[in-house]
Amino acid sequence: MPKLTPNLWFDQNGMEAAEYYVSVFPNSKINRVSHYGDANPDRKGTVLTVDFELDGQPYTIINGGPQFSFDEAVSFVIDCADQGEVDAYWDRLVGDGGQEGPCGWLKDKYGLSWQVVPRGAVELVTDPDPARADRAMKAMFGMKKLDLAALSAAADGA
């Protein structure tokens, strides 16, 4: 199968965004930056694309102009090992100018949507016992940042 690379459309601050994302996620780096040339004299010399990796996953950013913006129809899931990782990513992405959303979703300062999910949360809301799953789901609906201990307690009826 060919490698899939998400391509993110920014107006003009793609380089700043790529540098920010690389600072948030470990094992990340910027691989290549291209610039507008003579074919677009109004933007000549400014950043056109940024190819980067977040923990080995490739991404491309294009500074394409103001025609398009992000919405919640597309989001990236951060599969966190534990509550400490949830707290760290949530605090970083929201604390740097982002916005909290419901059920573990947030928007970063660039408007990109993320789901910050602790391992075990999906299993709780999809538990084979429908009552247990329903209790966990109801608890999740009342949360912004996901709290695995509270989801587990709710699933157990505590």
PDB file of C-alpha atoms in Angstrom, residues 3-125:
ATOM      1  CA  LYS A   3       2.253   5.687   2.229  1.00  0.00           C
ATOM      2  CA  LEU A   4      -0.432   8.196   3.218  1.00  0.00           C
ATOM      3  CA  THR A   5       0.634  11.699   4.181  1.00  0.00           C
ATOM      4  CA  PRO A   6      -1.900  14.163   5.587  1.00  0.00           C
ATOM      5  CA  ASN A   7      -1.608  17.533   3.829  1.00  0.00           C
ATOM      6  CA  LEU A   8      -2.694  20.487   5.964  1.00  0.00           C
ATOM      7  CA  TRP A   9      -3.734  23.740   4.287  1.00  0.00           C
ATOM      8  CA  PHE A  10      -2.712  26.931   6.068  1.00  0.00           C
ATOM      9  CA  ASP A  11      -3.052  30.533   4.991  1.00  0.00           C
ATOM     10  CA  GLN A  12       0.518  31.713   5.587  1.00  0.00           C
ATOM     11  CA  ASN A  13       1.730  30.508   8.995  1.00  0.00           C
ATOM     12  CA  GLY A  14       2.527  26.896   8.075  1.00  0.00           C
ATOM     13  CA  MET A  15       6.185  27.105   9.048  1.00  0.00           C
ATOM     14  CA  GLU A  16       5.287  28.442  12.482  1.00  0.00           C
ATOM     15  CA  ALA A  17       2.717  25.655  12.894  1.00  0.00           C
ATOM     16  CA  ALA A  18       5.152  22.927  11.810  1.00  0.00           C
ATOM     17  CA  GLU A  19       7.770  24.208  14.259  1.00  0.00           C
ATOM     18  CA  TYR A  20       5.136  24.229  16.991  1.00  0.00           C
ATOM     19  CA  TYR A  21       3.946  20.667  16.298  1.00  0.00           C
ATOM     20  CA  VAL A  22       7.530  19.394  16.188  1.00  0.00           C
ATOM     21  CA  SER A  23       8.064  20.968  19.625  1.00  0.00           C
ATOM     22  CA  VAL A  24       4.957  19.274  21.077  1.00  0.00           C
ATOM     23  CA  PHE A  25       5.552  15.695  19.934  1.00  0.00           C
ATOM     24  CA  PRO A  26       8.714  13.678  20.669  1.00  0.00           C
ATOM     25  CA  ASN A  27      10.834  12.161  17.912  1.00  0.00           C
ATOM     26  CA  SER A  28       9.671  14.807  15.448  1.00  0.00           C
ATOM     27  CA  LYS A  29      11.486  16.883  12.871  1.00  0.00           C
ATOM     28  CA  ILE A  30      11.157  19.170   9.878  1.00  0.00           C
ATOM     29  CA  ASN A  31      12.486  17.444   6.767  1.00  0.00           C
ATOM     30  CA  ARG A  32      12.110  19.966   3.953  1.00  0.00           C
ATOM     31  CA  VAL A  33      10.875  23.489   3.316  1.00  0.00           C
ATOM     32  CA  SER A  34      10.060  24.847  -0.142  1.00  0.00           C
ATOM     33  CA  HIS A  35       9.409  28.444  -1.131  1.00  0.00           C
ATOM     34  CA  TYR A  36       7.299  30.218  -3.698  1.00  0.00           C
ATOM     35  CA  GLY A  37       9.263  31.265  -6.749  1.00  0.00           C
ATOM     36  CA  ASP A  38       8.740  33.370  -9.857  1.00  0.00           C
ATOM     37  CA  ALA A  39       5.521  31.538 -10.751  1.00  0.00           C
ATOM     38  CA  ASN A  40       3.797  33.392  -7.900  1.00  0.00           C
ATOM     39  CA  PRO A  41       5.459  36.821  -7.669  1.00  0.00           C
ATOM     40  CA  ASP A  42       3.102  38.032  -4.907  1.00  0.00           C
ATOM     41  CA  ARG A  43       4.401  35.315  -2.576  1.00  0.00           C
ATOM     42  CA  LYS A  44       7.906  34.891  -3.988  1.00  0.00           C
ATOM     43  CA  GLY A  45      10.380  33.879  -1.295  1.00  0.00           C
ATOM     44  CA  THR A  46       7.725  32.941   1.289  1.00  0.00           C
ATOM     45  CA  VAL A  47       7.226  29.378   2.515  1.00  0.00           C
ATOM     46  CA  LEU A  48       5.152  27.215   0.159  1.00  0.00           C
ATOM     47  CA  THR A  49       5.360  23.775   1.816  1.00  0.00           C
ATOM     48  CA  VAL A  50       6.814  22.193   4.928  1.00  0.00           C
ATOM     49  CA  ASP A  51       7.389  18.429   5.089  1.00  0.00           C
ATOM     50  CA  PHE A  52       7.726  17.216   8.657  1.00  0.00           C
ATOM     51  CA  GLU A  53       7.276  14.172  10.888  1.00  0.00           C
ATOM     52  CA  LEU A  54       5.498  13.776  14.185  1.00  0.00           C
ATOM     53  CA  ASP A  55       6.930  10.690  15.876  1.00  0.00           C
ATOM     54  CA  GLY A  56       7.697   9.181  12.463  1.00  0.00           C
ATOM     55  CA  GLN A  57       4.335   9.978  10.818  1.00  0.00           C
ATOM     56  CA  PRO A  58       4.864  12.230   7.780  1.00  0.00           C
ATOM     57  CA  TYR A  59       2.815  15.399   7.259  1.00  0.00           C
ATOM     58  CA  THR A  60       2.914  18.222   4.752  1.00  0.00           C
ATOM     59  CA  ILE A  61       1.763  21.770   5.281  1.00  0.00           C
ATOM     60  CA  ILE A  62       1.015  24.058   2.365  1.00  0.00           C
ATOM     61  CA  ASN A  63       0.638  27.807   2.727  1.00  0.00           C
ATOM     62  CA  GLY A  64      -2.117  28.016   0.131  1.00  0.00           C
ATOM     63  CA  GLY A  65      -3.929  31.156   1.199  1.00  0.00           C
ATOM     64  CA  PRO A  66      -7.108  32.006   3.096  1.00  0.00           C
ATOM     65  CA  GLN A  67      -9.544  30.000   0.953  1.00  0.00           C
ATOM     66  CA  PHE A  68      -9.844  27.030   3.337  1.00  0.00           C
ATOM     67  CA  SER A  69      -9.806  26.511   7.094  1.00  0.00           C
ATOM     68  CA  PHE A  70      -9.962  23.574   9.482  1.00  0.00           C
ATOM     69  CA  ASP A  71     -13.123  22.230  11.078  1.00  0.00           C
ATOM     70  CA  GLU A  72     -13.980  19.306  13.314  1.00  0.00           C
ATOM     71  CA  ALA A  73     -14.783  17.023  10.370  1.00  0.00           C
ATOM     72  CA  VAL A  74     -11.102  16.029  10.451  1.00  0.00           C
ATOM     73  CA  SER A  75      -9.143  15.442  13.645  1.00  0.00           C
ATOM     74  CA  PHE A  76      -6.025  13.641  14.793  1.00  0.00           C
ATOM     75  CA  VAL A  77      -6.176  11.149  17.659  1.00  0.00           C
ATOM     76  CA  ILE A  78      -3.367  11.154  20.216  1.00  0.00           C
ATOM     77  CA  ASP A  79      -3.313   7.649  21.701  1.00  0.00           C
ATOM     78  CA  CYS A  80      -1.919   8.346  25.158  1.00  0.00           C
ATOM     79  CA  ALA A  81      -0.274   5.639  27.249  1.00  0.00           C
ATOM     80  CA  ASP A  82      -1.677   6.986  30.521  1.00  0.00           C
ATOM     81  CA  GLN A  83      -3.349   9.916  32.240  1.00  0.00           C
ATOM     82  CA  GLY A  84      -0.028  11.725  32.576  1.00  0.00           C
ATOM     83  CA  GLU A  85       0.329  11.835  28.783  1.00  0.00           C
ATOM     84  CA  VAL A  86      -3.282  12.970  28.424  1.00  0.00           C
ATOM     85  CA  ASP A  87      -2.634  15.812  30.856  1.00  0.00           C
ATOM     86  CA  ALA A  88       0.626  16.820  29.170  1.00  0.00           C
ATOM     87  CA  TYR A  89      -0.731  16.934  25.601  1.00  0.00           C
ATOM     88  CA  TRP A  90      -4.011  18.516  26.660  1.00  0.00           C
ATOM     89  CA  ASP A  91      -2.308  21.202  28.716  1.00  0.00           C
ATOM     90  CA  ARG A  92       0.199  21.978  25.966  1.00  0.00           C
ATOM     91  CA  LEU A  93      -2.269  22.135  23.081  1.00  0.00           C
ATOM     92  CA  VAL A  94      -4.963  24.031  24.998  1.00  0.00           C
ATOM     93  CA  GLY A  95      -2.569  26.132  27.083  1.00  0.00           C
ATOM     94  CA  ASP A  96      -0.819  27.583  24.046  1.00  0.00           C
ATOM     95  CA  GLY A  97      -3.973  29.302  22.795  1.00  0.00           C
ATOM     96  CA  GLY A  98      -6.178  26.330  22.001  1.00  0.00           C
ATOM     97  CA  GLN A  99      -9.775  25.659  22.976  1.00  0.00           C
ATOM     98  CA  GLU A 100     -11.244  22.806  24.990  1.00  0.00           C
ATOM     99  CA  GLY A 101     -13.996  20.786  23.385  1.00  0.00           C
ATOM    100  CA  PRO A 102     -16.224  17.970  24.601  1.00  0.00           C
ATOM    101  CA  CYS A 103     -15.306  14.303  25.086  1.00  0.00           C
ATOM    102  CA  GLY A 104     -11.518  14.662  24.812  1.00  0.00           C
ATOM    103  CA  TRP A 105     -11.554  16.909  21.738  1.00  0.00           C
ATOM    104  CA  LEU A 106      -9.729  20.212  21.479  1.00  0.00           C
ATOM    105  CA  LYS A 107      -8.651  22.719  18.881  1.00  0.00           C
ATOM    106  CA  ASP A 108      -5.080  23.963  18.935  1.00  0.00           C
ATOM    107  CA  LYS A 109      -4.157  27.604  18.380  1.00  0.00           C
ATOM    108  CA  TYR A 110      -4.182  27.010  14.605  1.00  0.00           C
ATOM    109  CA  GLY A 111      -7.709  25.585  14.625  1.00  0.00           C
ATOM    110  CA  LEU A 112      -6.659  21.962  14.034  1.00  0.00           C
ATOM    111  CA  SER A 113      -8.774  19.436  15.979  1.00  0.00           C
ATOM    112  CA  TRP A 114      -7.225  16.758  18.174  1.00  0.00           C
ATOM    113  CA  GLN A 115      -8.676  13.928  20.251  1.00  0.00           C
ATOM    114  CA  VAL A 116      -6.557  13.249  23.341  1.00  0.00           C
ATOM    115  CA  VAL A 117      -7.468   9.728  24.443  1.00  0.00           C
ATOM    116  CA  PRO A 118      -6.007   7.555  27.222  1.00  0.00           C
ATOM    117  CA  ARG A 119      -5.531   3.880  26.422  1.00  0.00           C
ATOM    118  CA  GLY A 120      -8.440   1.974  27.875  1.00  0.00           C
ATOM    119  CA  ALA A 121     -11.074   4.650  27.246  1.00  0.00           C
ATOM    120  CA  VAL A 122     -12.298   3.129  23.987  1.00  0.00           C
ATOM    121  CA  GLU A 123     -12.598  -0.280  25.643  1.00  0.00           C
ATOM    122  CA  LEU A 124     -14.747   1.217  28.404  1.00  0.00           C
ATOM    123  CA  VAL A 125     -17.238   2.922  26.071  1.00  0.00           C
TER     124      VAL A 125
END
